Short mmCIF file of C-alpha atoms in Angstrom, two decimals:
data_model
loop_
_atom_site.label_atom_id
_atom_site.label_comp_id
_atom_site.label_asym_id
_atom_site.label_seq_id
_atom_site.Cartn_x
_atom_site.Cartn_y
_atom_site.Cartn_z
CA LEU T 1 -36.82 -17.91 -14.20
CA ASN T 2 -39.41 -17.39 -16.91
CA GLY T 3 -39.27 -13.65 -17.54
CA ARG T 4 -37.51 -11.35 -19.93
CA LEU T 5 -34.02 -10.40 -18.81
CA VAL T 6 -32.41 -7.30 -20.31
CA MET T 7 -28.62 -7.19 -19.90
CA ARG T 8 -26.11 -4.50 -20.67
CA VAL T 9 -22.40 -5.22 -21.13
CA ILE T 10 -20.38 -2.84 -18.93
CA ALA T 11 -16.97 -4.52 -19.24
CA THR T 12 -15.42 -6.85 -21.79
CA GLY T 13 -12.23 -8.84 -22.08
CA GLU T 14 -9.48 -6.46 -21.04
CA GLU T 15 -11.70 -4.66 -18.51
CA THR T 16 -12.64 -7.68 -16.40
CA ALA T 17 -11.32 -8.20 -12.87
CA LEU T 18 -9.29 -11.21 -14.04
CA ALA T 19 -7.67 -9.15 -16.81
CA HIS T 20 -6.72 -6.47 -14.26
CA ILE T 21 -5.17 -9.12 -12.01
CA ILE T 22 -3.13 -10.56 -14.89
CA ALA T 23 -2.00 -7.09 -16.03
CA SER T 24 -1.03 -6.15 -12.47
CA VAL T 25 1.11 -9.26 -11.96
CA GLN T 26 2.78 -8.86 -15.38
CA ARG T 27 3.50 -5.18 -14.70
CA ALA T 28 5.10 -6.07 -11.37
CA GLN T 29 7.19 -8.84 -12.94
CA ASN T 30 8.51 -6.57 -15.69
CA SER T 31 9.13 -3.50 -13.54
CA ARG T 32 12.37 -2.19 -12.14
CA ALA T 33 12.93 -1.20 -8.53
CA GLY T 34 15.24 1.63 -7.54
CA ILE T 35 17.67 -0.77 -5.86
CA GLN T 36 18.14 -2.51 -9.22
CA ARG T 37 20.09 0.54 -10.41
CA ILE T 38 22.98 -0.55 -8.16
CA GLY T 39 23.33 -3.87 -9.97
CA ASP T 40 22.80 -2.21 -13.36
CA ARG T 41 25.50 0.41 -12.76
CA VAL T 42 27.99 -2.23 -11.65
CA SER T 43 27.09 -4.51 -14.57
CA ASN T 44 27.67 -1.67 -17.03
CA VAL T 45 31.34 -1.41 -16.07
CA PHE T 46 31.77 -5.01 -14.94
CA VAL T 47 31.89 -6.65 -18.39
CA PRO T 48 34.62 -4.42 -19.90
CA ILE T 49 36.66 -4.77 -16.69
CA VAL T 50 36.40 -8.59 -16.82
CA VAL T 51 37.43 -8.62 -20.49
CA GLY T 52 40.36 -6.37 -19.60
CA VAL T 53 41.38 -8.62 -16.69
CA ALA T 54 41.17 -11.69 -18.98
CA VAL T 55 43.39 -10.02 -21.60
CA LEU T 56 45.92 -8.80 -19.00
CA SER T 57 46.10 -12.19 -17.25
CA GLY T 58 46.65 -13.88 -20.62
CA LEU T 59 49.44 -11.44 -21.52
CA TRP T 60 50.95 -11.86 -18.05
CA TRP T 61 51.09 -15.67 -18.22
CA GLY T 62 52.17 -15.59 -21.88
CA PHE T 63 54.89 -12.93 -21.80
CA ALA T 64 55.98 -12.92 -18.13
CA PRO T 65 55.56 -16.53 -17.03
CA GLY T 66 58.32 -16.27 -14.46
CA SER T 67 56.56 -13.47 -12.61
CA ALA T 68 53.21 -15.25 -12.87
CA HIS T 69 54.66 -18.51 -11.46
CA GLU T 70 56.33 -16.59 -8.65
CA VAL T 71 53.05 -14.90 -7.59
CA HIS T 72 51.20 -18.21 -7.96
CA GLY T 73 53.75 -20.00 -5.77
CA TRP T 74 53.64 -17.30 -3.08
CA LEU T 75 49.82 -17.39 -2.93
CA ALA T 76 49.76 -21.21 -2.85
CA GLN T 77 50.91 -21.20 0.76
CA PHE T 78 47.64 -19.54 1.79
CA PHE T 79 45.31 -22.01 -0.01
CA PRO T 80 44.45 -25.58 0.94
CA TRP T 81 44.76 -26.74 -2.68
CA HIS T 82 47.53 -26.50 -5.28
CA THR T 83 47.28 -26.45 -9.04
CA GLN T 84 49.63 -27.77 -11.69
CA ALA T 85 51.62 -24.86 -13.09
CA PHE T 86 51.72 -24.81 -16.88
CA ASP T 87 55.10 -25.27 -18.59
CA ASN T 88 53.87 -23.83 -21.90
CA PRO T 89 53.34 -20.03 -21.57
CA VAL T 90 50.96 -19.91 -24.55
CA ALA T 91 48.75 -22.65 -23.08
CA ALA T 92 48.84 -20.94 -19.69
CA ALA T 93 47.86 -17.61 -21.28
CA PHE T 94 44.82 -19.02 -23.09
CA ILE T 95 43.67 -21.20 -20.17
CA THR T 96 43.84 -18.43 -17.53
CA ALA T 97 42.16 -15.91 -19.84
CA ALA T 98 39.37 -18.40 -20.55
CA ALA T 99 39.05 -19.18 -16.84
CA VAL T 100 38.56 -15.46 -16.02
CA LEU T 101 35.84 -15.11 -18.66
CA ILE T 102 34.09 -18.29 -17.55
CA ILE T 103 34.05 -17.61 -13.80
CA ALA T 104 32.84 -14.01 -14.17
CA CYS T 105 29.10 -13.78 -13.48
CA PRO T 106 27.59 -10.38 -14.39
CA CYS T 107 24.14 -12.03 -14.64
CA ALA T 108 24.16 -12.59 -10.86
CA MET T 109 24.12 -8.82 -10.34
CA GLY T 110 21.68 -8.20 -13.16
CA LEU T 111 19.25 -10.85 -11.89
CA ALA T 112 19.58 -10.10 -8.16
CA THR T 113 16.60 -7.72 -8.19
CA PRO T 114 14.25 -8.88 -10.99
CA ALA T 115 14.38 -12.53 -9.92
CA ALA T 116 13.37 -11.60 -6.37
CA ILE T 117 10.64 -9.21 -7.58
CA MET T 118 9.16 -11.82 -9.92
CA ALA T 119 9.09 -14.45 -7.17
CA SER T 120 7.59 -11.96 -4.72
CA ALA T 121 4.89 -10.74 -7.15
CA ASN T 122 3.83 -14.34 -7.79
CA ALA T 123 3.81 -15.21 -4.08
CA ALA T 124 1.76 -12.07 -3.33
CA ALA T 125 -0.76 -12.78 -6.12
CA ARG T 126 -1.34 -16.28 -4.75
CA ARG T 127 -2.22 -14.65 -1.42
CA GLY T 128 -4.65 -12.17 -2.99
CA ILE T 129 -2.22 -9.24 -2.90
CA LEU T 130 -1.67 -7.33 -6.15
CA ILE T 131 1.53 -5.25 -6.24
CA ARG T 132 1.60 -2.55 -8.91
CA ASP T 133 5.35 -2.68 -9.64
CA GLY T 134 8.81 -3.26 -8.23
CA VAL T 135 9.02 0.32 -6.97
CA ALA T 136 5.91 -0.28 -4.85
CA LEU T 137 7.48 -3.45 -3.46
CA GLU T 138 10.63 -1.55 -2.56
CA LYS T 139 8.63 1.25 -0.91
CA ALA T 140 6.60 -1.28 1.07
CA GLY T 141 9.79 -2.68 2.55
CA GLU T 142 10.78 0.76 3.86
CA VAL T 143 7.49 1.74 5.58
CA THR T 144 7.73 2.99 9.17
CA ALA T 145 4.12 4.12 9.80
CA VAL T 146 0.70 2.83 8.70
CA VAL T 147 -2.30 5.19 8.56
CA PHE T 148 -5.79 3.67 8.43
CA ASP T 149 -9.03 5.18 7.22
CA LYS T 150 -11.95 4.09 9.45
CA THR T 151 -15.18 3.43 7.57
CA GLY T 152 -14.97 0.34 5.38
CA THR T 153 -11.32 -0.22 6.24
CA LEU T 154 -11.15 -0.88 9.98
CA THR T 155 -14.93 -1.21 10.24
CA ALA T 156 -17.18 -3.56 8.24
CA GLY T 157 -18.57 -0.73 6.11
CA LYS T 158 -22.18 -1.84 6.78
CA PRO T 159 -23.41 0.65 9.39
CA GLU T 160 -26.89 0.62 10.90
CA VAL T 161 -28.84 3.38 12.64
CA ALA T 162 -28.84 2.49 16.35
CA ALA T 163 -30.83 5.44 17.69
CA THR T 164 -32.48 8.69 16.62
CA TRP T 165 -33.18 12.00 18.36
CA PRO T 166 -35.93 13.03 18.82
CA GLY T 167 -37.10 10.37 16.38
CA SER T 168 -40.14 11.99 14.74
CA LYS T 169 -41.35 10.37 11.52
CA ARG T 170 -41.26 13.67 9.57
CA GLU T 171 -37.55 14.30 10.22
CA ILE T 172 -36.68 10.67 9.52
CA ASN T 173 -38.48 10.85 6.16
CA LEU T 174 -36.62 14.06 5.28
CA ALA T 175 -33.24 12.61 6.23
CA ALA T 176 -33.89 9.39 4.29
CA ALA T 177 -34.93 11.37 1.21
CA LEU T 178 -31.71 13.40 1.37
CA ALA T 179 -29.51 10.34 1.95
CA ARG T 180 -31.07 8.21 -0.79
CA TYR T 181 -28.93 9.63 -3.61
CA SER T 182 -25.58 9.20 -1.83
CA THR T 183 -23.46 6.05 -2.07
CA HIS T 184 -21.68 6.64 1.26
CA PRO T 185 -22.29 3.70 3.67
CA ILE T 186 -23.61 6.02 6.41
CA SER T 187 -26.00 7.70 3.97
CA GLN T 188 -27.25 4.31 2.83
CA ALA T 189 -27.92 3.31 6.45
CA ILE T 190 -30.09 6.41 6.97
CA ALA T 191 -31.83 5.97 3.61
CA LYS T 192 -33.12 2.57 4.78
CA LEU T 193 -35.21 4.24 7.48
CA SER T 194 -37.93 5.37 5.07
CA ASN T 195 -39.15 4.64 1.55
CA GLU T 196 -41.39 7.69 1.31
CA GLU T 197 -40.88 9.59 -1.94
CA ILE T 198 -40.12 13.26 -1.29
CA HIS T 199 -38.99 15.52 -4.11
CA VAL T 200 -35.55 17.05 -3.50
CA THR T 201 -34.10 19.92 -5.53
CA ASP T 202 -30.60 21.43 -5.62
CA TRP T 203 -29.24 18.21 -4.13
CA ARG T 204 -25.49 18.36 -3.49
CA GLU T 205 -22.98 16.16 -1.70
CA ILE T 206 -19.96 17.73 -0.02
CA PRO T 207 -17.27 15.03 0.36
CA GLY T 208 -16.29 14.51 3.98
CA SER T 209 -19.09 16.76 5.27
CA GLY T 210 -22.56 15.68 4.19
CA ILE T 211 -25.51 16.37 1.91
CA GLU T 212 -27.70 19.39 1.36
CA GLY T 213 -30.83 19.99 -0.68
CA LYS T 214 -34.19 21.78 -0.89
CA PHE T 215 -37.64 20.28 -0.52
CA SER T 216 -40.87 21.31 -2.17
CA PRO T 217 -42.47 24.05 -0.02
CA THR T 218 -45.98 22.64 -0.50
CA ALA T 219 -45.08 19.12 0.58
CA ILE T 220 -43.00 19.89 3.65
CA GLN T 221 -43.18 23.47 4.81
CA PRO T 222 -44.47 26.88 3.74
CA THR T 223 -41.15 28.01 2.22
CA ALA T 224 -38.35 26.01 0.62
CA GLN T 225 -35.20 26.07 2.70
CA ILE T 226 -31.89 24.29 2.62
CA LEU T 227 -31.69 21.15 4.75
CA ARG T 228 -28.33 19.69 5.63
CA LEU T 229 -27.57 16.10 6.66
CA GLY T 230 -24.00 15.43 7.73
CA SER T 231 -21.26 15.61 10.32
CA LEU T 232 -21.69 17.64 13.48
CA LYS T 233 -18.62 19.69 12.65
CA TRP T 234 -20.12 20.71 9.29
CA LEU T 235 -23.49 21.57 10.86
CA ARG T 236 -21.76 23.59 13.58
CA GLU T 237 -19.78 25.51 10.93
CA SER T 238 -23.09 26.15 9.11
CA GLY T 239 -24.48 27.81 12.25
CA VAL T 240 -26.65 24.96 13.58
CA GLU T 241 -26.96 24.98 17.38
CA LEU T 242 -26.22 21.50 18.81
CA SER T 243 -26.27 22.13 22.57
CA ILE T 244 -29.88 20.95 22.88
CA ALA T 245 -28.80 17.34 22.17
CA GLU T 246 -25.50 17.18 24.05
CA ASP T 247 -26.58 14.17 26.17
CA PHE T 248 -27.50 12.11 23.08
CA ILE T 249 -24.24 13.04 21.34
CA SER T 250 -22.12 12.23 24.38
CA LYS T 251 -23.85 8.90 25.06
CA TRP T 252 -23.59 7.43 21.55
CA SER T 253 -20.20 8.89 20.66
CA GLY T 254 -18.81 7.17 23.73
CA GLN T 255 -20.12 3.88 22.33
CA GLY T 256 -18.24 4.37 19.07
CA ALA T 257 -21.24 5.49 17.01
CA THR T 258 -21.03 8.11 14.27
CA ILE T 259 -23.43 10.98 14.96
CA VAL T 260 -25.12 12.47 11.90
CA GLY T 261 -27.30 15.54 12.20
CA LEU T 262 -30.17 16.98 10.16
CA GLY T 263 -30.38 20.75 10.25
CA ALA T 264 -32.57 23.41 8.64
CA GLU T 265 -30.87 26.82 8.47
CA LYS T 266 -29.80 27.36 12.11
CA SER T 267 -32.09 24.75 13.71
CA LEU T 268 -31.26 21.17 14.62
CA LEU T 269 -34.10 18.89 13.50
CA SER T 270 -32.79 15.42 14.25
CA LEU T 271 -29.78 13.31 15.11
CA PHE T 272 -28.89 9.77 14.05
CA ALA T 273 -26.46 7.47 15.89
CA VAL T 274 -24.97 5.19 13.23
CA LYS T 275 -22.93 2.21 14.43
CA ASP T 276 -20.54 0.16 12.34
CA VAL T 277 -18.90 -2.91 13.84
CA VAL T 278 -15.13 -3.16 13.89
CA LYS T 279 -13.86 -5.81 11.48
CA THR T 280 -13.08 -9.17 13.01
CA GLY T 281 -9.33 -9.42 13.31
CA ALA T 282 -8.70 -5.66 12.94
CA ALA T 283 -7.24 -5.42 16.46
CA LYS T 284 -4.96 -8.38 15.70
CA VAL T 285 -3.74 -6.64 12.53
CA ILE T 286 -2.83 -3.53 14.54
CA GLN T 287 -0.94 -5.68 17.07
CA GLN T 288 0.96 -7.47 14.29
CA LEU T 289 2.02 -4.17 12.73
CA GLN T 290 3.13 -2.81 16.10
CA ARG T 291 5.13 -6.00 16.76
CA GLN T 292 6.86 -5.40 13.44
CA GLY T 293 8.00 -2.03 14.82
CA LEU T 294 5.53 0.05 12.77
CA LYS T 295 3.60 3.02 14.12
CA THR T 296 -0.18 2.90 13.59
CA PHE T 297 -2.49 5.87 13.05
CA LEU T 298 -6.23 6.40 12.57
CA VAL T 299 -7.56 9.28 10.46
CA THR T 300 -11.29 9.82 10.04
CA GLY T 301 -13.96 12.40 9.37
CA ASP T 302 -15.79 11.22 12.49
CA ASN T 303 -15.91 13.23 15.70
CA GLN T 304 -13.12 12.99 18.26
CA VAL T 305 -15.04 10.93 20.85
CA THR T 306 -16.12 8.27 18.33
CA ALA T 307 -12.66 8.09 16.75
CA ARG T 308 -10.97 7.64 20.14
CA SER T 309 -13.51 4.95 21.10
CA ILE T 310 -12.75 2.96 17.93
CA ALA T 311 -8.99 3.46 18.43
CA ALA T 312 -9.24 2.17 22.00
CA GLN T 313 -10.98 -1.00 20.76
CA LEU T 314 -8.23 -1.57 18.20
CA GLY T 315 -5.21 -0.71 20.33
CA ILE T 316 -4.17 2.37 18.33
CA PRO T 317 -2.51 4.95 20.62
CA LEU T 318 -4.96 7.80 21.29
CA GLU T 319 -2.29 10.38 20.46
CA ASN T 320 -2.15 8.86 16.96
CA VAL T 321 -5.83 9.58 16.26
CA SER T 322 -6.83 12.43 13.95
CA ALA T 323 -10.58 13.09 13.83
CA GLU T 324 -12.99 15.41 11.96
CA VAL T 325 -10.62 15.39 8.99
CA ARG T 326 -11.91 16.26 5.53
CA PRO T 327 -10.81 14.04 2.59
CA GLU T 328 -8.38 16.66 1.28
CA GLN T 329 -6.94 17.06 4.79
CA LYS T 330 -6.03 13.36 4.99
CA SER T 331 -3.23 13.95 2.50
CA GLU T 332 -2.07 16.92 4.61
CA PHE T 333 -1.93 14.66 7.68
CA ILE T 334 0.23 12.19 5.74
CA LYS T 335 2.43 15.06 4.55
CA LEU T 336 2.94 16.10 8.18
CA LEU T 337 4.09 12.58 9.14
CA GLN T 338 6.45 12.52 6.16
CA SER T 339 7.94 15.84 7.24
CA HIS T 340 8.88 14.12 10.52
CA GLY T 341 10.84 11.47 8.63
CA GLU T 342 8.17 8.75 8.52
CA ARG T 343 7.75 6.50 5.50
CA VAL T 344 3.96 6.28 5.40
CA ALA T 345 1.58 3.60 4.12
CA PHE T 346 -2.08 4.62 3.86
CA VAL T 347 -4.85 1.99 3.88
CA GLY T 348 -8.23 3.08 2.49
CA ASP T 349 -11.14 2.07 0.29
CA GLY T 350 -13.17 5.09 -0.78
CA ILE T 351 -13.10 7.59 -3.63
CA ASN T 352 -12.38 10.24 -0.98
CA ASP T 353 -9.19 8.37 -0.08
CA ALA T 354 -7.56 8.79 -3.51
CA PRO T 355 -5.57 11.97 -2.57
CA ALA T 356 -4.24 10.28 0.58
CA LEU T 357 -3.38 7.07 -1.30
CA THR T 358 -1.42 9.16 -3.81
CA GLN T 359 0.35 11.31 -1.21
CA ALA T 360 1.45 8.34 0.90
CA ASP T 361 4.78 6.67 0.19
CA LEU T 362 2.73 3.49 -0.21
CA GLY T 363 -1.00 3.37 -0.96
CA ILE T 364 -2.93 0.20 -0.05
CA ALA T 365 -6.53 -0.21 -1.28
CA VAL T 366 -8.83 -2.92 0.09
CA SER T 367 -10.93 -5.07 -2.25
CA ARG T 368 -14.14 -3.05 -2.29
CA ALA T 369 -12.25 0.13 -3.07
CA SER T 370 -13.59 2.47 -5.73
CA ASP T 371 -11.94 2.50 -9.15
CA VAL T 372 -10.30 5.85 -8.36
CA ALA T 373 -8.84 4.47 -5.12
CA ARG T 374 -7.57 1.35 -6.94
CA GLU T 375 -5.84 3.45 -9.59
CA ALA T 376 -4.16 5.59 -6.91
CA ALA T 377 -2.97 2.61 -4.85
CA ASP T 378 0.39 0.81 -5.04
CA ILE T 379 -0.97 -2.40 -3.51
CA ILE T 380 -4.51 -3.77 -3.91
CA LEU T 381 -5.83 -6.35 -1.46
CA MET T 382 -8.23 -8.65 -3.32
CA LYS T 383 -9.86 -9.69 -0.04
CA SER T 384 -11.78 -7.18 2.05
CA GLU T 385 -10.05 -8.42 5.22
CA ILE T 386 -7.12 -6.22 6.21
CA GLU T 387 -5.17 -9.20 7.58
CA ALA T 388 -3.22 -9.01 4.32
CA VAL T 389 -1.74 -5.61 5.29
CA PRO T 390 0.97 -6.93 7.68
CA GLU T 391 1.46 -9.92 5.36
CA SER T 392 2.10 -7.67 2.35
CA LEU T 393 4.51 -5.43 4.28
CA GLY T 394 6.31 -8.48 5.68
CA LEU T 395 6.58 -9.97 2.18
CA ALA T 396 8.05 -6.71 0.88
CA ARG T 397 10.67 -6.60 3.65
CA ALA T 398 11.58 -10.24 2.96
CA THR T 399 11.96 -9.39 -0.73
CA LEU T 400 14.28 -6.47 0.04
CA ARG T 401 16.37 -8.73 2.29
CA THR T 402 16.60 -11.30 -0.53
CA ILE T 403 17.63 -8.63 -3.05
CA LYS T 404 20.37 -7.37 -0.74
CA GLN T 405 21.57 -10.93 -0.09
CA ASN T 406 21.60 -11.60 -3.83
CA LEU T 407 23.66 -8.49 -4.49
CA PHE T 408 26.08 -9.32 -1.66
CA TRP T 409 26.74 -12.85 -2.91
CA ALA T 410 27.05 -11.63 -6.52
CA PHE T 411 29.70 -9.09 -5.51
CA PHE T 412 31.44 -11.48 -3.09
CA TYR T 413 31.57 -14.34 -5.62
CA ASN T 414 33.02 -12.21 -8.42
CA ALA T 415 35.45 -10.37 -6.13
CA LEU T 416 36.82 -13.72 -4.93
CA GLY T 417 36.53 -15.84 -8.06
CA ILE T 418 38.08 -13.57 -10.71
CA PRO T 419 41.43 -13.05 -8.89
CA LEU T 420 41.65 -16.82 -8.23
CA ALA T 421 41.12 -17.56 -11.93
CA ALA T 422 43.59 -14.88 -13.01
CA THR T 423 46.34 -16.27 -10.75
CA GLY T 424 45.88 -19.86 -11.97
CA PHE T 425 44.06 -21.40 -9.01
CA MET T 426 40.83 -22.18 -10.91
CA SER T 427 40.78 -24.37 -14.02
CA PRO T 428 38.15 -23.56 -16.70
CA VAL T 429 36.17 -26.69 -15.76
CA LEU T 430 36.09 -25.68 -12.08
CA CYS T 431 35.23 -22.10 -13.11
CA ALA T 432 32.25 -23.33 -15.15
CA ALA T 433 31.00 -25.37 -12.17
CA ALA T 434 31.46 -22.43 -9.79
CA MET T 435 29.65 -20.00 -12.08
CA GLY T 436 26.71 -22.37 -12.58
CA PHE T 437 26.50 -23.06 -8.86
#
């Protein structure tokens, strides 16, 4: 309270979270969905056709009143109301032409889509759901399958180390020193195990695999060698023998823990069982999506046993689980689903999820997502809870239904109203009331 505080501005005005929210809502309100092209195409030819019908009906009542009265009289037997036929052909011509122009409603077709999108974008924003544009809203309404990333999406993203093997202080210090420079939640959990400062050189992070680096030969061992901390699949591919710790791996994987190994060249030095709790309500979200007729999938870089354990807790079919998947392979998995005719939504939060968010028909990023993930996503959930996923998809489907209803009534109204006006069954006053209604 009484010290010197040094502050650095990292975002101003247009870069704040509030500014991004405002820009997102405005972009959605002003965007055009693909379905809007139907109304636009019809509107483009609708106006000249209506003007033509108005001119022709005026000429018909003005120059061939006998024929017009005859058609009017024949049609009158099918309607519950009758109108007063005009004795003056000129008056009849002007009144029927005006009635056609007044009852025609091209704006109903033009507004069918944007009005629904604007209302939907506002309703979504009030619920903490930011929709990038009308195209995203339309795509969301057509989704058939939802693919979830695991860490930070279905789980809380705050893992803790539950157990170590064999648990020696030296290996723990080495692992913590390697993990300290990574921002991955699992790395951060391991980094908390030790605060000992150990100099690391040639540090490198391989997305979806792990971390490697060299330690000073005088501080740790006679010669500097590469140490790797990461997934068991990566260590196995690097030649590390894991059979010595099979019991530990089997026990903790079965409990849904992520197993991270520390290896030096071909030797396994230590293992860490990292557990992350499943988000409260995640299983309910999966059930809601399945009740909506959507297929649910889990894709993760974790091992098969852990991934299946998490899926079983959530109610995701085990055949829909894809484990030990690298970040770049997530987009390939989505591509495979799309090749089978699925319209895929991908839900993720990390920088490694950006390719999958882009490849998916619909990308959904949760609130703590990285900037790259947010830019790649079509929908951003401002709350970290994924309960908004079924809500956002349901809102999109409701919007599509409203758009289709709007278009139907616009077409139906004009198809019925214009012929009635042209044949003298709708006075200009009644036409004005009908069009406004």
